[in-house]
Amino acid sequence: MGENRLVYMDHAATTFIKQEVVETMLPFLKDHFGNPSSLYSIGREGKEAVETAREKLAKALGASPEEIYFTSGGTESDNWAVKGTAFARRKKGKHIITIPIEHHAVLYPCKYLETKGFDVTYLPVDEYGLVDPAELEAAIREDTILISVMYANNEIGTIEPISEIGKVAGEHGVPFHTDAVQAIGNFSLDLKGKDRDVNMLSLSAHKFYGPKGIGALYIREGTEIDSYIHGGAQEKRKRAGTENVAGIAGMGKAIELATANIEKHAEKIRKMRDRLRKGIMEIPHCRLNGHPEKRLPGNLNFSFEYIEGESLLLMLDQMGICSSTGSACSSGSLDPSHVLSAIGVPPEIAQGSLRLTLGDANTEEDVDYVLEVLPQVVEKLRAISPFYKP
Amino acid sequence: MGENRLVYMDHAATTFIKQEVVETMLPFLKDHFGNPSSLYSIGREGKEAVETAREKLAKALGASPEEIYFTSGGTESDNWAVKGTAFARRKKGKHIITIPIEHHAVLYPCKYLETKGFDVTYLPVDEYGLVDPAELEAAIREDTILISVMYANNEIGTIEPISEIGKVAGEHGVPFHTDAVQAIGNFSLDLKGKDRDVNMLSLSAHKFYGPKGIGALYIREGTEIDSYIHGGAQEKRKRAGTENVAGIAGMGKAIELATANIEKHAEKIRKMRDRLRKGIMEIPHCRLNGHPEKRLPGNLNFSFEYIEGESLLLMLDQMGICSSTGSACSSGSLDPSHVLSAIGVPPEIAQGSLRLTLGDANTEEDVDYVLEVLPQVVEKLRAISPFYKP
Amino acid sequence: MYNKKVMDHFMNPRNVGEIENADGIGEAGNPHGDQMKIFLKIRDNRIEDVKFKTFGCAAAIASSSMATEMIKGKTLEEAWELTDEAVAEALEGLPPGKLECSVVSREATHRAINDYRKKQGLEPLEEKT
Amino acid sequence: MYNKKVMDHFMNPRNVGEIENADGIGEAGNPHGDQMKIFLKIRDNRIEDVKFKTFGCAAAIASSSMATEMIKGKTLEEAWELTDEAVAEALEGLPPGKLECSVVSREATHRAINDYRKKQGLEPLEEKT
Ligand SMILES: Cc1ncc(COP(=O)(O)O)c(C=O)c1O
Ligand SMILES: Cc1ncc(COP(=O)(O)O)c(C=O)c1O
Ligand code: FES
Ligand code: FES
């Protein structure tokens, strides 16, 4: 087995920051330190950087700059969208529809709202994680005030039928939020075109080669939503707090780069991914989780029977391969991944899950390397497993 | 009048980032990009950086690392402390005590809570902005569930009697939050010693030579508080969201530097400040706002009669001096600074207010320069003013 | 936030001062507490000289400066027609929220003109709205 | 998160395998779905050989490896006394939350010993709690 190689296949967890992005950030960590709210010149440089980034985000999403609000990341964006809408529309109803495979940044705010008198429907998804728009429509009630369905799932990569869902939501006059944290850079969004029924959309820079701790919420003009973080007059008084100027500038650059040539980029990643998938599927007792086709170009999620994910992950790490797992052992919780459970993967199989997510850090050699190492590691662990009978 | 000089006297708005701080951050913007929640090695580097920073913050505050939670800045910390406590203790009561000169990051959450059925007492302060602990005690009711009083005010620099307030709060069993955003680095905090009655404390890195968009909330063990941002398991499940690792690492370094030699540092700033103050007080029709002695070492806040603050600020900016004002014209609101109003400064005088806050960017030459330029600018504006009769 | 033209009229305002025994004096304020006072010297129905004093933001000062420049040498009827937009345009634009800062200049000018007319025994002109 | 010793026992676990016709076999699991199976070869009341198979996290595998190392060559009474803490200590510590992963090793060992005792017609030993 090879050594001293680092193969990063966990792009869904976070990405490296592109060189140009770091360079865009640096001036705001060094000389241009002024507070964007200040009136004098050195504050205005910060202000300009913030507005330039806002324009870049708007352009990438097909939105207007006035509809972009900066936050501290995808989690805050999701919290704001869900709770901000729920509280703003409380008088109109108390029913929210979401799906059980959302990120915890959507699910836990929903759970929290349940303790505050809201009703949440966790609409079941199919074995691939897909929402059925007709079922969604049937779940809408008189008092439904929000629908939140993610653009693409972070664990199994399944891409939801956002346009159809948006259409249903729009027809019933229910505001529609989508967590697009995993979507940016993987396919193009167009909030004035095919995504025109989306009212709110969350994103996070560290998933598209930008820095951590910075994100945004798109809020379509006219959407009813409360502020969530109150204070100073930043972000048109909708999201208070001194702006993370360096982070915002970096995110602007990052989204520009990530959306410059989406099709070609996605194609390249998909090609590598498909070769890896084919190779891994040759390992016996292995199944692919998520949809065979409707999935993020870089995403692979397998279950290897008879072995446990944290062990697999750590052995791969020892071989220089960075991956992720939905095993309960890895999280310190008793239950394996809520996503794998929701699509019906039995717990003992979910325990042996491995997520590999490809991205710009990868090359065809990485694929070769994983195809060399992974089968050996799986075999080694199976040899230790009391469940495995060769 | 001189040219091409930049005198930054707005340290209360934000500070430059120290070189060592930037250097501490850089590795996490470059190679060490792993997600701290990941189990493999490159994630663990991030995790370690986060924990090292937590220890540095704890040490600087006299707290335990387990009591430090990272946030996206002072504003989020204040929002969390106020709303998180209010919602967690709702069953015990609905009364909150704060003061009218708090930062909007405390005041607006309080206003928001009033719309949710909470009762807020805005305890009047004296002409210097000081809280009277006896009055505070008298304001405590059976159903008081939170007291929030800032450590030091950002506009007029007044330092509140935090130990006495804490004692009163403690004796009545009311949790006590203090916004210490302006305090860090200016005098030493000791949450196990003199500040032991503080239950929650907010801070923000960009006020002590760290980056923007990162802060922390100290939460004393045993304090009842709800999470405010729900999602992943970060921060012991109390504050979700992928950590801003670079920002956190930077904040750790920044607080270490800012608290390494507080007395000497504060003395140096105070000396410059006092000379500046003496010189400015020679300008006729000028008054100092805030307490003559109990104020932050770097803070000066004057009102110059007959002139308007935004004009003053912009003329100073043209001369290379960065400052701040409480004028309504500068904020686009009709009312001048809520802080100056609360300490009884008449609106027309508040309009002519100027805040100069000194810090590590300043030298004695800066003081000389401001003393040369400011009187001329004041005179020039007074010559334009219809109110001024020489 | 302000453009160069605005900054120039703010840093070097034209026509600052008062006119002794002015033929017309007008004063106007806004809810910010901002205030402008304008002094006109009028000969043959024409503004021969104008001076002002303003308390207010840079936009208010620059607008005062520009407005006085624009009405100098004009007949009273011409001066009456000067709009806020024309002043803002001559300044090559004002930031959002600062457009209203030029209102005081127009109001003070109108009052000064009517002050003169009153002294002359003429009917005051009326604001069109 | 795991120290070197743990990683060593995880990457190169000692005593992996099964013993055909083992004298005692024990199995234990935890609510995570983790599982350990232990096989003892016993001679003169002493553990002459031991093998295991474990499904679980690195801590579980390393604990299994260490526990089997520690009981090998011991009398059954000595082996019975092996505590989770002793295993964790021999591993130079386990991360918080992973201490319980060694519990299955102890339980499986106890069951294997009692399995042997049962086959020998002896009373099972009892857990102290
Ligand atoms: C789908 C999804 N939503 C939300 C988040 C949270 O974003 P952040 O890490 O910026 O808090 C993530 C990533 O962690 C994600 O994958
Ligand atoms: C006293 C006080 N509290 C809170 C804040 C808000 O902190 P941040 O700018 O990090 O949002 C500030 C500064 O803006 C402040 O001075
Ligand atoms: S065996 Fe599941 S956490 Fe250790
Ligand atoms: S005069 Fe007050 S904002 Fe312009």
PDB file of C-alpha atoms and ligand atoms in Angstrom, chain A residues 73-75 78 103 105 150 154 179 181-182 204 206-207, chain B residues 241-242, ligand 1:
ATOM      1  CA  GLY A  73     -22.630  30.229   7.263  1.00  0.00           C
ATOM      2  CA  GLY A  74     -25.123  27.721   5.960  1.00  0.00           C
ATOM      3  CA  THR A  75     -26.330  26.847   9.422  1.00  0.00           C
ATOM      4  CA  ASP A  78     -31.050  27.798   7.438  1.00  0.00           C
ATOM      5  CA  HIS A 103     -29.353  18.843   7.146  1.00  0.00           C
ATOM      6  CA  ALA A 105     -29.404  22.989  10.323  1.00  0.00           C
ATOM      7  CA  MET A 150     -32.983  21.002   0.182  1.00  0.00           C
ATOM      8  CA  ASN A 154     -25.092  16.362   1.580  1.00  0.00           C
ATOM      9  CA  ASP A 179     -30.885  24.700   1.387  1.00  0.00           C
ATOM     10  CA  VAL A 181     -25.376  24.571   0.408  1.00  0.00           C
ATOM     11  CA  GLN A 182     -24.314  21.516  -1.572  1.00  0.00           C
ATOM     12  CA  SER A 204     -22.137  28.479   2.563  1.00  0.00           C
ATOM     13  CA  HIS A 206     -16.679  26.664   2.519  1.00  0.00           C
ATOM     14  CA  LYS A 207     -18.485  24.234   0.251  1.00  0.00           C
TER      15      LYS A 207
ATOM     16  CA  GLY B 241     -22.308  25.584  12.228  1.00  0.00           C
ATOM     17  CA  THR B 242     -18.948  24.705  10.722  1.00  0.00           C
TER      18      THR B 242
HETATM   19  C1  LIG E   1     -26.830  20.696   3.111  1.00  0.00           C
HETATM   20  C2  LIG E   1     -26.122  21.480   4.152  1.00  0.00           C
HETATM   21  N1  LIG E   1     -26.774  22.449   4.827  1.00  0.00           N
HETATM   22  C3  LIG E   1     -26.180  23.195   5.763  1.00  0.00           C
HETATM   23  C4  LIG E   1     -24.861  23.017   6.099  1.00  0.00           C
HETATM   24  C5  LIG E   1     -24.257  23.867   7.156  1.00  0.00           C
HETATM   25  O1  LIG E   1     -23.446  24.885   6.657  1.00  0.00           O
HETATM   26  P1  LIG E   1     -22.248  25.455   7.517  1.00  0.00           P
HETATM   27  O2  LIG E   1     -21.244  24.372   7.590  1.00  0.00           O
HETATM   28  O3  LIG E   1     -21.739  26.626   6.752  1.00  0.00           O
HETATM   29  O4  LIG E   1     -22.764  25.833   8.845  1.00  0.00           O
HETATM   30  C6  LIG E   1     -24.128  22.009   5.419  1.00  0.00           C
HETATM   31  C7  LIG E   1     -22.703  21.709   5.690  1.00  0.00           C
HETATM   32  O5  LIG E   1     -22.243  21.490   6.758  1.00  0.00           O
HETATM   33  C8  LIG E   1     -24.777  21.231   4.431  1.00  0.00           C
HETATM   34  O6  LIG E   1     -24.124  20.276   3.770  1.00  0.00           O
END
